[in-house]
Amino acid sequence: MADPSSYRPKPGQIPDSPGVYRFRDDHRRVIYVGKAKSLRPRLSSYFQDLANLHPRTRTMVTTAASVEWTVVSTEVEALQLEYSWIKEYDPRFNVKYRDDKSYPYLAVTLNEEFPRVQVLRGAKRKGVRYFGPYGHAWAIRETVDLMLRVFPVRTCSAGVFKNAERTGRPCLLGYIGKCSAPCVGRVTPDEHRELAEEFCDFMAGRTGAYIRRLERRMADAAEDMEYERAARLRDDIGALRRAMEKNAVVLADATDADLIAVAEDELEAAVQIFHVRGGRVRGQRGWVTDKVEAVDTSGLVAHALQQLYGEETGDSVPKEVLVPALPGDEKETDALAQWLSDRRGSYVSLRIPQRGDKKDLMATVERNAQQSLVLHKTKRASDLTTRSRALEEIARALELDSVPLRIECFDISHLQGEDVVASMVVFEDGLARKSEYRRFQIKGFEGQDDVRSMHEVISRRFRRYLAEKERTGEWTEEDAAPAVFPPPADPAAPDGGPDLARPPSPKEDDGRPKRFAYPPQLVVVDGGQPQVAAAQRAMDELGIDDVAVCGLAKRLEEVWVPGDDDPVVLPRSSEGLYLLQRVRDEAHRFALRYQRSKRAKRVRSSPLDEVPGLGETRKQALIKHFGSVKKLRQATIEQICEVPGLGRKTAESVVAALAGAAPAAPAVNTATGEIMEDDGGSTDD
């Protein structure tokens, strides 16, 4: 522990002007960055009696070994330099809101000849228009599905687009009117760009004028007796209204503003931001931070504003920023407002809402911040920041190009080779999507072989994915490598899951992507090298080369990747390992539950189950009348007809079913070894 007096600047050495300062440790690493409108009094405050310092400040100055500063001309320049240094040095004692790079945005790539609507994450790209952020990727897909009816903008990837250009055949969306099909020349580049710009205008909040224009066109079409066109416009208006309903009006004056609220305790702070555009909440995000420096609410607000707008320009910075507390005194607030105005290119108002709808909405944002802090402390799996860090750790450990937004995990379950089943669980954005879970019966072979079972399940899952891509025109038969084995038998039983090899029926072909149409970025299998190799082999046989595979072995929680002789070992405290364990355990739970239900159903099965038209009520009536299946087997058709509700035809079916079924093994008294006669199984005591 260093003595601050050993590196304290000499009297008169510190200038009395605005600037930014850095504390370094004995390894010359920057551990703290700060700014001041006057460096002399600010830095002097760090070199007083240690007993008078805040505990966090005391820890910082005793960890540091030197201090240096840079003089600037204005407080706005100090703000800009502080933000740049914090981003560059990542100092350990600065408040840093955990990065929100994993939030999904609805993006329109206006920098391309044919703009594309898609979900994007990560750093913002030049020439791309962003809307959001959204809490979940599926929320974006639902919005886009409604909007494409009116604004049929391209949504396909570059490879699919080029393939359609080459073949002269658009994908399914082009046929059903949800894409204007610029790939085959149905619209010109200028017409398609105009569609994309109208899409952006609508998403930006300019909705009223567009809907009124559609209503006028609908009325004109009806007046001209073009009823089909009028009905189409009516449906378009309905789709747009449903898309708008997803973002309720919160401010009646079509305000563009960001509302920032802070919830804090002694150790941590949570920040929530509502992005309001055109009077509607267009996006929401939140951060949680450890309070590693002595900072109050004003300081937390200042840090939040720096992180939120440090890399934004133009319309990404709103006209109005509403905060719970002004960041510092009047001069500091003016400097921060000027910095925001410079980034926007026009005046930005930074203030505390005092009354009316804005104050009421701020109260809502504050409640969200409080709830976020509570959830962070009590349920870390639900904390978006923790999940983002877990996904980033997995991406780094497996050397993936991007974070795995959709993870699918597969597990095999059986009891000594009987009732072999498999499960598939889906996690999106680190959260379970139980509506996407699937279960499988292994019917390609008999007996116990986990490796072969894994190969079959992975093949069936991705064969359905390829079928969906081929159906929508995103995949052709020439692109896929042929499978080396025939498709498995159709598990037709209701609890066996769908046949993943069968094509969708016409009733299913409604233009919406099906569950298996979305590929995962990462496939996790429960097991080690053999299971991982089987999963990779199955995807190689189908020509799937853009999905990563790994396995999680139970023994030492090792992560195995295809082709490596040594596992990837994640630290026991790793959030990435914790997420992989949750995914694996959920797949195991789901598979085990299905396997147990099948076993219980088999144990409870009876020869009477095979009799057509014989329901549960009449089965119970038969057993009650005769006392047991053994006595029922000995009964004649006439005796069975005596049971109320049983006709001769049904009685004949019962006799035939019992004659064809093998009799049950005799019961044995485990205490004496005596074989007990089945005297009817009477319920009498």
XYZ file of C-alpha atoms in Angstrom:
685
model
C 0.000 0.000 0.000
C 1.499 3.284 -1.136
C 1.655 6.461 0.924
C -0.082 9.292 -1.017
C 2.397 11.789 0.364
C 5.164 10.014 -1.600
C 3.765 11.206 -4.920
C 1.912 14.343 -3.865
C 2.638 17.261 -6.252
C 4.585 20.182 -4.836
C 2.697 23.325 -3.749
C 1.922 25.596 -6.693
C 2.692 22.844 -9.206
C -0.952 22.055 -9.943
C -2.559 24.615 -12.292
C -5.796 26.383 -11.381
C -7.593 25.684 -14.661
C -9.913 23.042 -16.196
C -8.359 19.701 -16.927
C -8.353 15.915 -16.715
C -6.174 13.903 -14.342
C -5.012 10.284 -14.159
C -3.862 8.216 -11.213
C -1.410 5.413 -12.052
C -0.241 2.444 -9.984
C 3.342 1.268 -9.586
C 3.045 -0.658 -12.874
C 2.082 2.579 -14.702
C -1.461 1.307 -15.245
C -4.156 3.994 -15.170
C -6.481 3.163 -12.280
C -8.620 6.315 -12.165
C -9.545 9.161 -14.531
C -11.325 12.319 -13.423
C -12.071 15.825 -14.647
C -12.299 19.142 -12.855
C -13.208 22.724 -13.675
C -10.203 23.635 -11.503
C -7.466 21.035 -11.073
C -5.783 22.564 -7.996
C -8.575 22.198 -5.405
C -9.763 18.891 -6.866
C -6.390 17.150 -6.741
C -5.540 18.665 -3.357
C -8.647 17.015 -1.929
C -7.110 13.575 -2.564
C -4.019 14.310 -0.436
C -5.625 15.099 2.914
C -5.669 12.905 6.013
C -6.635 9.368 4.954
C -9.098 9.137 7.832
C -11.150 11.933 6.240
C -11.418 10.223 2.837
C -14.260 8.013 1.689
C -13.231 4.331 1.981
C -13.313 3.839 -1.785
C -11.278 6.998 -2.379
C -8.835 5.900 0.324
C -8.345 2.571 -1.439
C -7.704 4.321 -4.744
C -5.095 6.814 -3.504
C -3.227 4.127 -1.567
C -3.193 1.874 -4.632
C -1.881 4.675 -6.865
C 1.822 5.533 -7.175
C 1.633 8.710 -9.259
C -0.733 11.327 -10.611
C -0.603 13.365 -13.818
C -2.897 15.841 -15.489
C -3.676 17.542 -18.786
C -4.895 21.132 -18.976
C -7.729 21.988 -21.368
C -9.372 25.273 -22.238
C -13.029 24.519 -21.400
C -15.082 22.139 -19.305
C -16.596 20.684 -22.484
C -13.121 19.663 -23.656
C -12.484 18.138 -20.236
C -15.652 16.097 -20.563
C -14.649 14.829 -23.992
C -11.109 13.953 -22.895
C -12.338 12.177 -19.753
C -14.688 10.008 -21.801
C -11.910 9.158 -24.284
C -9.466 8.173 -21.539
C -12.006 6.043 -19.688
C -12.727 4.170 -22.927
C -9.001 3.826 -23.659
C -7.634 2.823 -20.255
C -10.641 1.103 -18.634
C -9.549 2.245 -15.151
C -10.546 -0.090 -12.346
C -11.728 2.613 -9.912
C -14.040 4.444 -12.323
C -17.755 3.768 -12.399
C -18.340 1.827 -15.613
C -21.794 0.722 -16.605
C -21.506 -2.764 -17.977
C -21.577 -2.653 -21.717
C -24.962 -2.964 -23.445
C -23.556 -4.164 -26.761
C -25.786 -7.259 -26.689
C -29.044 -5.281 -26.928
C -30.705 -6.060 -30.268
C -31.598 -3.206 -32.616
C -33.841 -3.096 -35.647
C -31.443 -1.915 -38.336
C -31.908 -0.718 -41.925
C -28.718 -0.857 -44.010
C -29.128 2.345 -45.998
C -25.462 2.103 -47.014
C -26.276 -0.754 -49.428
C -27.681 -0.475 -52.947
C -30.728 -2.463 -51.813
C -31.255 -1.622 -48.103
C -31.982 -4.580 -45.851
C -34.026 -4.791 -42.631
C -32.401 -7.016 -40.009
C -31.527 -7.496 -36.345
C -28.087 -6.159 -35.422
C -26.052 -6.031 -32.254
C -22.676 -4.655 -31.319
C -21.043 -1.397 -32.323
C -23.103 0.783 -34.631
C -22.033 0.909 -38.256
C -21.794 3.953 -40.449
C -24.672 4.352 -42.897
C -27.028 2.040 -40.962
C -30.246 3.393 -39.411
C -30.988 1.915 -35.974
C -34.240 1.656 -34.018
C -34.478 0.392 -30.468
C -32.907 -1.092 -28.477
C -35.348 -3.915 -27.839
C -35.424 -6.276 -24.881
C -35.545 -9.423 -27.049
C -34.813 -10.284 -30.660
C -38.214 -11.941 -31.134
C -39.911 -8.603 -30.416
C -38.147 -7.161 -33.468
C -39.197 -10.083 -35.645
C -42.842 -9.634 -34.660
C -42.711 -5.919 -35.529
C -40.969 -6.532 -38.852
C -43.473 -9.236 -39.811
C -46.314 -6.708 -39.433
C -44.449 -3.924 -41.230
C -43.391 -5.962 -44.270
C -46.992 -6.143 -45.426
C -46.963 -2.397 -46.042
C -43.246 -1.806 -46.592
C -41.989 -4.925 -48.420
C -38.299 -4.207 -47.909
C -35.626 -6.822 -48.456
C -34.763 -8.913 -45.357
C -32.586 -11.646 -46.904
C -28.816 -12.021 -46.579
C -26.338 -11.157 -49.332
C -25.897 -14.828 -50.262
C -29.618 -15.442 -50.637
C -30.005 -12.211 -52.605
C -27.241 -13.158 -55.057
C -28.633 -16.668 -55.465
C -32.054 -15.230 -56.357
C -30.418 -12.859 -58.860
C -28.617 -15.796 -60.441
C -31.661 -18.070 -60.693
C -34.187 -15.332 -61.475
C -36.518 -16.751 -58.824
C -37.373 -14.829 -55.629
C -37.864 -16.418 -52.238
C -41.279 -17.168 -50.737
C -41.592 -13.683 -49.232
C -41.431 -12.278 -52.737
C -44.307 -14.495 -53.844
C -46.574 -13.650 -50.899
C -46.015 -9.899 -51.131
C -43.768 -9.424 -48.093
C -40.781 -8.486 -50.226
C -40.744 -6.271 -53.283
C -38.213 -8.725 -54.840
C -35.565 -6.274 -56.087
C -33.388 -9.357 -56.645
C -35.375 -10.211 -59.795
C -36.042 -6.639 -60.915
C -39.643 -6.226 -59.797
C -38.677 -2.790 -58.461
C -35.810 -0.496 -59.328
C -33.075 0.374 -56.805
C -34.591 3.853 -56.379
C -38.078 2.448 -55.749
C -36.735 -0.027 -53.206
C -34.742 2.694 -51.429
C -37.878 4.830 -51.239
C -39.657 1.898 -49.559
C -36.800 1.585 -47.054
C -36.894 5.306 -46.281
C -40.670 5.173 -45.743
C -40.093 2.230 -43.386
C -37.548 4.322 -41.458
C -39.867 7.332 -41.311
C -42.669 5.205 -39.904
C -40.391 3.607 -37.295
C -39.061 7.048 -36.360
C -42.538 8.106 -35.275
C -43.947 9.860 -38.332
C -46.951 7.542 -38.366
C -50.035 9.757 -38.386
C -49.516 11.337 -41.806
C -48.775 7.997 -43.449
C -51.854 6.278 -42.011
C -54.055 9.218 -43.018
C -52.669 8.965 -46.543
C -53.505 5.265 -46.666
C -57.015 5.970 -45.371
C -57.572 8.515 -48.159
C -56.351 6.030 -50.749
C -58.652 3.372 -49.288
C -61.628 5.748 -49.498
C -60.762 6.674 -53.100
C -60.489 2.996 -54.059
C -63.854 2.235 -52.484
C -65.430 5.203 -54.270
C -64.048 3.911 -57.581
C -65.499 0.478 -56.698
C -61.992 -1.063 -56.585
C -62.990 -3.120 -53.581
C -60.107 -5.580 -53.649
C -57.596 -2.721 -53.572
C -59.582 -1.012 -50.807
C -59.589 -4.239 -48.769
C -55.845 -4.552 -49.213
C -55.323 -0.998 -47.977
C -57.662 -1.670 -45.058
C -55.557 -4.686 -44.048
C -52.366 -2.621 -44.433
C -53.745 0.025 -42.088
C -54.694 -2.683 -39.584
C -51.173 -4.141 -39.690
C -49.623 -0.723 -39.081
C -51.974 -0.020 -36.202
C -51.052 -3.356 -34.597
C -47.370 -2.482 -34.963
C -48.027 0.899 -33.346
C -49.918 -0.709 -30.479
C -46.680 -2.365 -29.415
C -45.457 1.125 -28.437
C -48.179 2.945 -26.515
C -48.379 6.751 -26.552
C -46.879 8.097 -23.326
C -46.400 11.775 -24.206
C -49.177 13.476 -26.135
C -47.059 16.239 -27.670
C -44.981 13.881 -29.885
C -41.894 14.515 -27.751
C -38.444 13.190 -28.653
C -36.692 12.578 -25.342
C -34.629 10.148 -23.319
C -35.602 9.652 -19.688
C -32.870 8.420 -17.345
C -33.498 7.139 -13.818
C -31.092 5.809 -11.187
C -31.643 3.355 -8.314
C -28.734 2.853 -5.938
C -27.548 1.528 -2.621
C -24.168 1.631 -0.902
C -22.561 -0.903 -3.233
C -24.360 -0.890 -6.580
C -26.433 1.306 -8.834
C -28.895 0.536 -11.622
C -29.705 2.907 -14.476
C -32.769 2.664 -16.713
C -33.272 4.629 -19.923
C -36.528 5.012 -21.857
C -36.134 6.246 -25.433
C -39.264 8.195 -26.404
C -39.671 9.172 -30.050
C -42.818 10.794 -31.388
C -44.401 10.464 -27.960
C -43.978 6.646 -27.944
C -41.483 4.494 -26.072
C -39.330 3.157 -28.901
C -36.674 1.452 -26.809
C -35.487 0.676 -23.324
C -32.182 -0.334 -21.862
C -30.583 -0.649 -18.471
C -27.187 -0.950 -16.819
C -25.941 -2.073 -13.440
C -22.629 -0.989 -11.944
C -20.554 -1.499 -8.833
C -19.908 1.780 -7.046
C -16.134 1.495 -7.000
C -15.660 5.235 -6.467
C -17.276 7.691 -4.104
C -20.060 9.040 -6.306
C -23.535 10.414 -5.662
C -26.629 10.412 -7.881
C -25.384 13.446 -9.819
C -22.136 11.666 -10.593
C -23.945 8.507 -11.659
C -26.093 10.579 -14.031
C -22.997 12.228 -15.502
C -21.325 8.845 -16.082
C -24.527 7.480 -17.633
C -24.788 10.417 -20.048
C -21.164 9.962 -21.104
C -21.574 6.269 -21.807
C -24.973 6.695 -23.448
C -24.022 9.460 -25.889
C -20.222 9.207 -26.090
C -20.322 7.611 -29.533
C -23.662 8.966 -30.792
C -24.219 11.799 -33.227
C -27.142 13.462 -35.007
C -30.670 12.273 -34.285
C -29.351 9.508 -32.015
C -29.036 12.248 -29.403
C -32.596 13.477 -28.621
C -33.744 17.056 -28.321
C -34.479 16.573 -24.640
C -32.769 14.549 -21.907
C -34.676 14.196 -18.631
C -32.724 13.146 -15.552
C -33.459 12.622 -11.834
C -30.643 14.958 -10.750
C -28.521 17.484 -12.598
C -24.905 16.349 -13.057
C -23.105 18.803 -10.778
C -23.458 22.539 -10.306
C -24.791 24.958 -12.893
C -21.492 25.224 -14.784
C -21.033 21.455 -14.970
C -24.617 21.018 -16.149
C -24.158 23.698 -18.822
C -20.929 22.029 -19.955
C -22.618 18.639 -20.265
C -25.601 20.167 -22.110
C -23.189 21.902 -24.493
C -21.374 18.602 -25.085
C -24.686 16.902 -25.917
C -25.646 19.783 -28.229
C -22.331 19.477 -30.056
C -22.921 15.781 -30.615
C -26.454 16.340 -31.891
C -25.664 19.406 -33.950
C -28.457 21.451 -32.374
C -29.618 22.513 -28.932
C -30.282 19.757 -26.369
C -32.255 20.458 -23.212
C -30.943 18.751 -20.058
C -33.317 19.113 -17.106
C -35.351 17.504 -14.323
C -39.075 17.063 -15.128
C -41.156 19.031 -12.639
C -44.798 18.294 -13.493
C -47.236 16.674 -15.901
C -46.855 13.600 -18.105
C -43.067 13.759 -18.192
C -42.807 13.622 -14.419
C -45.264 10.713 -14.328
C -43.251 8.839 -16.958
C -40.050 9.532 -15.018
C -41.672 7.849 -12.004
C -42.278 4.789 -14.198
C -38.635 4.760 -15.292
C -37.550 5.028 -11.649
C -39.695 2.031 -10.731
C -38.035 0.075 -13.537
C -34.621 1.054 -12.194
C -35.568 -0.093 -8.688
C -36.881 -3.389 -10.028
C -33.733 -3.849 -12.079
C -31.546 -3.400 -9.018
C -33.654 -5.866 -7.007
C -33.518 -8.463 -9.775
C -29.779 -7.982 -10.130
C -29.277 -8.758 -6.473
C -31.722 -11.639 -6.118
C -31.737 -13.391 -9.467
C -28.605 -12.948 -11.498
C -29.821 -15.213 -14.271
C -32.495 -12.637 -15.050
C -30.017 -9.796 -15.133
C -29.482 -8.773 -18.739
C -26.025 -7.415 -17.990
C -24.856 -10.706 -16.499
C -26.296 -12.677 -19.398
C -24.541 -10.399 -21.865
C -21.244 -10.965 -20.104
C -21.870 -14.725 -20.091
C -22.510 -14.761 -23.849
C -19.377 -12.717 -24.476
C -17.298 -15.099 -22.341
C -18.639 -18.079 -24.299
C -17.831 -16.334 -27.587
C -14.264 -15.630 -26.463
C -13.680 -19.115 -25.071
C -14.960 -20.834 -28.237
C -13.418 -18.214 -30.557
C -16.744 -17.372 -32.171
C -17.129 -14.440 -34.556
C -20.066 -13.057 -32.552
C -21.949 -13.805 -29.361
C -24.296 -16.826 -29.639
C -27.696 -15.152 -29.423
C -29.518 -18.470 -29.900
C -28.178 -21.573 -28.183
C -29.708 -25.021 -28.648
C -28.775 -27.877 -26.324
C -29.440 -31.583 -26.923
C -29.485 -34.431 -24.408
C -30.189 -38.183 -24.660
C -32.097 -40.022 -21.933
C -32.990 -43.700 -21.459
C -33.305 -46.415 -18.821
C -30.919 -49.273 -19.567
C -31.474 -48.846 -23.290
C -35.264 -48.699 -23.143
C -37.473 -45.713 -23.980
C -34.589 -43.834 -25.608
C -35.572 -40.195 -26.086
C -33.866 -36.853 -26.690
C -34.578 -33.238 -25.874
C -33.808 -29.923 -27.502
C -33.972 -26.763 -25.391
C -33.514 -23.250 -26.730
C -32.000 -20.217 -25.025
C -32.243 -16.823 -26.710
C -30.332 -13.877 -25.248
C -29.416 -16.133 -22.325
C -33.051 -16.854 -21.405
C -35.034 -20.043 -21.914
C -37.590 -19.991 -24.755
C -39.801 -22.859 -23.606
C -42.164 -22.481 -26.540
C -39.257 -23.599 -28.766
C -38.457 -26.765 -26.802
C -38.787 -30.028 -28.723
C -38.578 -33.699 -27.793
C -37.707 -36.730 -29.908
C -38.135 -40.475 -29.910
C -35.089 -42.367 -31.129
C -36.462 -44.778 -33.726
C -33.585 -45.183 -36.153
C -32.245 -48.178 -34.204
C -32.833 -50.258 -31.085
C -30.740 -50.343 -27.914
C -28.430 -47.991 -26.071
C -26.003 -45.867 -28.108
C -25.794 -42.238 -27.005
C -23.397 -41.273 -29.794
C -25.581 -42.703 -32.547
C -28.664 -41.191 -30.917
C -27.047 -37.750 -30.872
C -26.154 -38.102 -34.549
C -29.772 -38.962 -35.404
C -31.283 -36.101 -33.424
C -28.927 -33.439 -34.790
C -29.530 -34.731 -38.320
C -33.310 -34.594 -37.922
C -33.276 -31.110 -36.441
C -31.103 -29.596 -39.166
C -32.782 -31.519 -41.964
C -35.979 -29.668 -41.036
C -34.024 -26.408 -41.006
C -32.766 -27.075 -44.528
C -36.282 -27.980 -45.633
C -37.523 -24.615 -44.360
C -34.706 -22.784 -46.143
C -35.407 -24.625 -49.380
C -39.113 -23.862 -49.030
C -38.428 -20.134 -48.687
C -35.836 -20.080 -51.452
C -32.856 -19.534 -49.143
C -31.324 -22.957 -49.812
C -31.188 -25.141 -52.861
C -30.602 -28.847 -53.067
C -27.232 -28.222 -54.724
C -26.039 -26.351 -51.630
C -26.561 -29.236 -49.220
C -24.451 -32.357 -48.934
C -26.528 -35.569 -49.082
C -27.109 -37.421 -45.836
C -25.378 -40.789 -45.553
C -28.395 -42.516 -44.025
C -32.117 -42.552 -44.827
C -34.486 -40.316 -42.884
C -35.672 -41.830 -39.611
C -39.160 -43.190 -39.239
C -41.877 -40.730 -38.445
C -42.512 -40.719 -34.672
C -46.226 -40.420 -35.178
C -47.210 -40.748 -31.552
C -48.418 -37.431 -30.113
C -45.685 -37.380 -27.503
C -42.967 -38.206 -29.960
C -42.577 -34.775 -31.467
C -42.871 -33.942 -35.152
C -41.187 -35.740 -37.982
C -38.350 -33.360 -38.673
C -37.856 -34.691 -42.181
C -41.345 -34.138 -43.490
C -42.111 -30.995 -45.527
C -44.638 -28.525 -44.119
C -48.246 -28.890 -45.174
C -49.961 -26.209 -47.276
C -51.886 -25.054 -44.200
C -48.578 -24.308 -42.477
C -47.266 -22.375 -45.460
C -48.489 -18.945 -44.379
C -45.275 -17.031 -45.000
C -44.206 -16.943 -41.356
C -40.876 -18.541 -40.393
C -41.457 -21.788 -38.511
C -39.731 -22.783 -35.306
C -36.995 -24.752 -37.047
C -36.415 -21.976 -39.579
C -34.153 -20.091 -37.145
C -30.723 -21.718 -36.878
C -28.732 -21.487 -33.646
C -25.354 -19.842 -33.464
C -24.205 -22.524 -31.032
C -25.205 -26.169 -30.518
C -24.375 -27.598 -27.088
C -24.513 -31.355 -26.522
C -24.529 -33.087 -23.165
C -21.346 -35.133 -23.293
C -17.711 -35.168 -24.233
C -15.647 -35.817 -27.338
C -17.739 -38.695 -28.817
C -21.032 -36.789 -28.642
C -19.432 -33.600 -29.983
C -17.869 -35.516 -32.882
C -21.217 -37.141 -33.700
C -23.011 -33.776 -33.728
C -20.334 -32.207 -35.933
C -20.410 -35.175 -38.308
C -24.191 -34.883 -38.657
C -23.935 -31.211 -39.614
C -21.028 -31.842 -41.972
C -23.102 -34.462 -43.778
C -25.882 -31.907 -44.261
C -23.543 -29.113 -45.350
C -24.111 -26.957 -42.255
C -20.912 -24.979 -41.734
C -22.068 -21.807 -39.975
C -23.155 -23.277 -36.618
C -20.629 -23.806 -33.824
C -20.685 -27.013 -31.750
C -19.443 -27.740 -28.260
C -20.083 -30.276 -25.523
C -20.211 -29.944 -21.750
C -18.985 -33.009 -19.880
C -20.461 -33.554 -16.421
C -17.384 -34.999 -14.728
C -15.200 -31.891 -14.586
C -17.506 -29.428 -16.405
C -15.106 -29.379 -19.344
C -16.106 -27.742 -22.615
C -15.182 -29.829 -25.673
C -14.999 -28.522 -29.227
C -14.735 -30.620 -32.418
C -11.259 -31.685 -33.457
C -9.471 -30.695 -30.238
C -7.836 -33.290 -28.029
C -7.899 -31.002 -25.003
C -10.978 -29.368 -23.523
C -11.594 -25.662 -23.002
C -11.573 -25.064 -19.255
C -13.593 -22.063 -18.110
C -13.037 -20.675 -14.590
C -15.468 -21.986 -12.006
C -16.627 -18.406 -11.345
C -17.215 -17.743 -15.046
C -20.672 -16.468 -15.991
C -20.205 -18.215 -19.348
C -19.735 -21.594 -17.655
C -22.723 -20.891 -15.415
C -24.901 -20.252 -18.490
C -23.682 -23.423 -20.246
C -24.449 -25.411 -17.097
C -27.968 -23.986 -16.929
C -28.568 -24.828 -20.589
C -27.211 -28.374 -20.142
C -29.174 -28.973 -16.935
C -32.382 -27.701 -18.553
C -31.910 -30.088 -21.488
C -31.261 -32.953 -19.069
C -34.361 -32.107 -17.011
C -36.575 -31.887 -20.095
C -35.275 -35.174 -21.538
C -35.575 -36.990 -18.216
C -39.142 -35.824 -17.722
C -40.120 -37.079 -21.172
C -38.333 -40.395 -20.655
C -40.089 -40.935 -17.313
C -43.477 -40.104 -18.783
C -42.937 -42.650 -21.575
C -41.832 -45.298 -19.100
C -44.809 -44.634 -16.846
C -47.149 -44.806 -19.813
C -45.628 -48.117 -20.901
C -45.931 -49.553 -17.388
C -49.547 -48.470 -17.158
C -50.363 -49.839 -20.613
C -52.906 -52.607 -21.016
C -53.993 -54.847 -23.926
C -57.293 -52.999 -23.762
C -55.490 -49.842 -24.953
C -55.316 -51.376 -28.434
C -59.076 -51.882 -28.745
C -60.443 -49.227 -31.137
C -63.296 -47.172 -29.734
C -62.839 -48.424 -26.169
C -62.479 -45.378 -23.950
C -61.263 -45.037 -20.392
C -64.777 -45.230 -18.883
C -65.681 -48.516 -20.544
C -62.252 -50.002 -19.748
C -62.834 -49.277 -16.061
C -66.329 -50.764 -16.332
C -64.860 -54.004 -17.745
C -62.207 -54.307 -15.040
C -64.772 -53.554 -12.319
C -67.213 -56.146 -13.706
C -64.694 -59.003 -14.092
C -62.221 -57.998 -11.383
C -58.993 -58.332 -13.411
C -57.582 -58.591 -16.919
C -56.876 -62.303 -16.321
C -60.566 -63.059 -15.640
C -61.601 -60.811 -18.521
C -59.323 -62.873 -20.783
C -61.255 -66.001 -19.766
C -64.672 -64.449 -20.432
C -66.771 -65.210 -23.516
C -68.209 -62.669 -25.915
C -71.696 -63.134 -24.406
C -70.359 -62.525 -20.886
C -68.614 -59.323 -22.028
C -71.832 -58.139 -23.672
C -73.455 -58.226 -20.250
C -71.390 -55.196 -19.209
C -73.506 -52.039 -19.588
C -72.449 -50.021 -22.612
C -70.613 -52.876 -24.374
C -72.024 -54.091 -27.704
C -71.203 -57.321 -29.488
C -68.820 -55.711 -31.972
C -66.812 -54.111 -29.205
C -66.853 -57.347 -27.221
C -65.419 -59.211 -30.217
C -62.657 -56.590 -30.493
C -61.865 -57.026 -26.793
C -61.607 -60.799 -27.115
C -59.381 -60.485 -30.208
C -57.080 -57.972 -28.501
C -56.690 -60.107 -25.377
C -56.115 -63.246 -27.399
C -53.282 -61.603 -29.317
C -51.599 -60.130 -26.228
C -49.156 -62.145 -24.132
C -50.324 -62.790 -20.572
C -48.597 -60.844 -17.848
C -45.896 -62.546 -15.768
C -47.140 -64.032 -12.492
C -46.765 -61.945 -9.380
C -44.272 -63.085 -6.735
C -44.360 -62.477 -3.002
C -40.909 -60.992 -2.411
C -40.922 -62.039 1.258
C -41.645 -65.761 0.747
C -40.899 -66.333 -2.928
C -44.406 -67.743 -3.374
C -46.092 -67.301 -6.764
C -49.394 -65.581 -6.148
C -52.442 -66.425 -8.200
C -54.195 -63.458 -9.785
C -57.567 -63.971 -8.225
C -59.074 -60.928 -9.724
C -57.269 -58.046 -8.122
C -60.344 -57.220 -6.117
C -60.374 -53.926 -4.334
C -62.105 -55.525 -1.348
C -60.004 -55.690 1.826
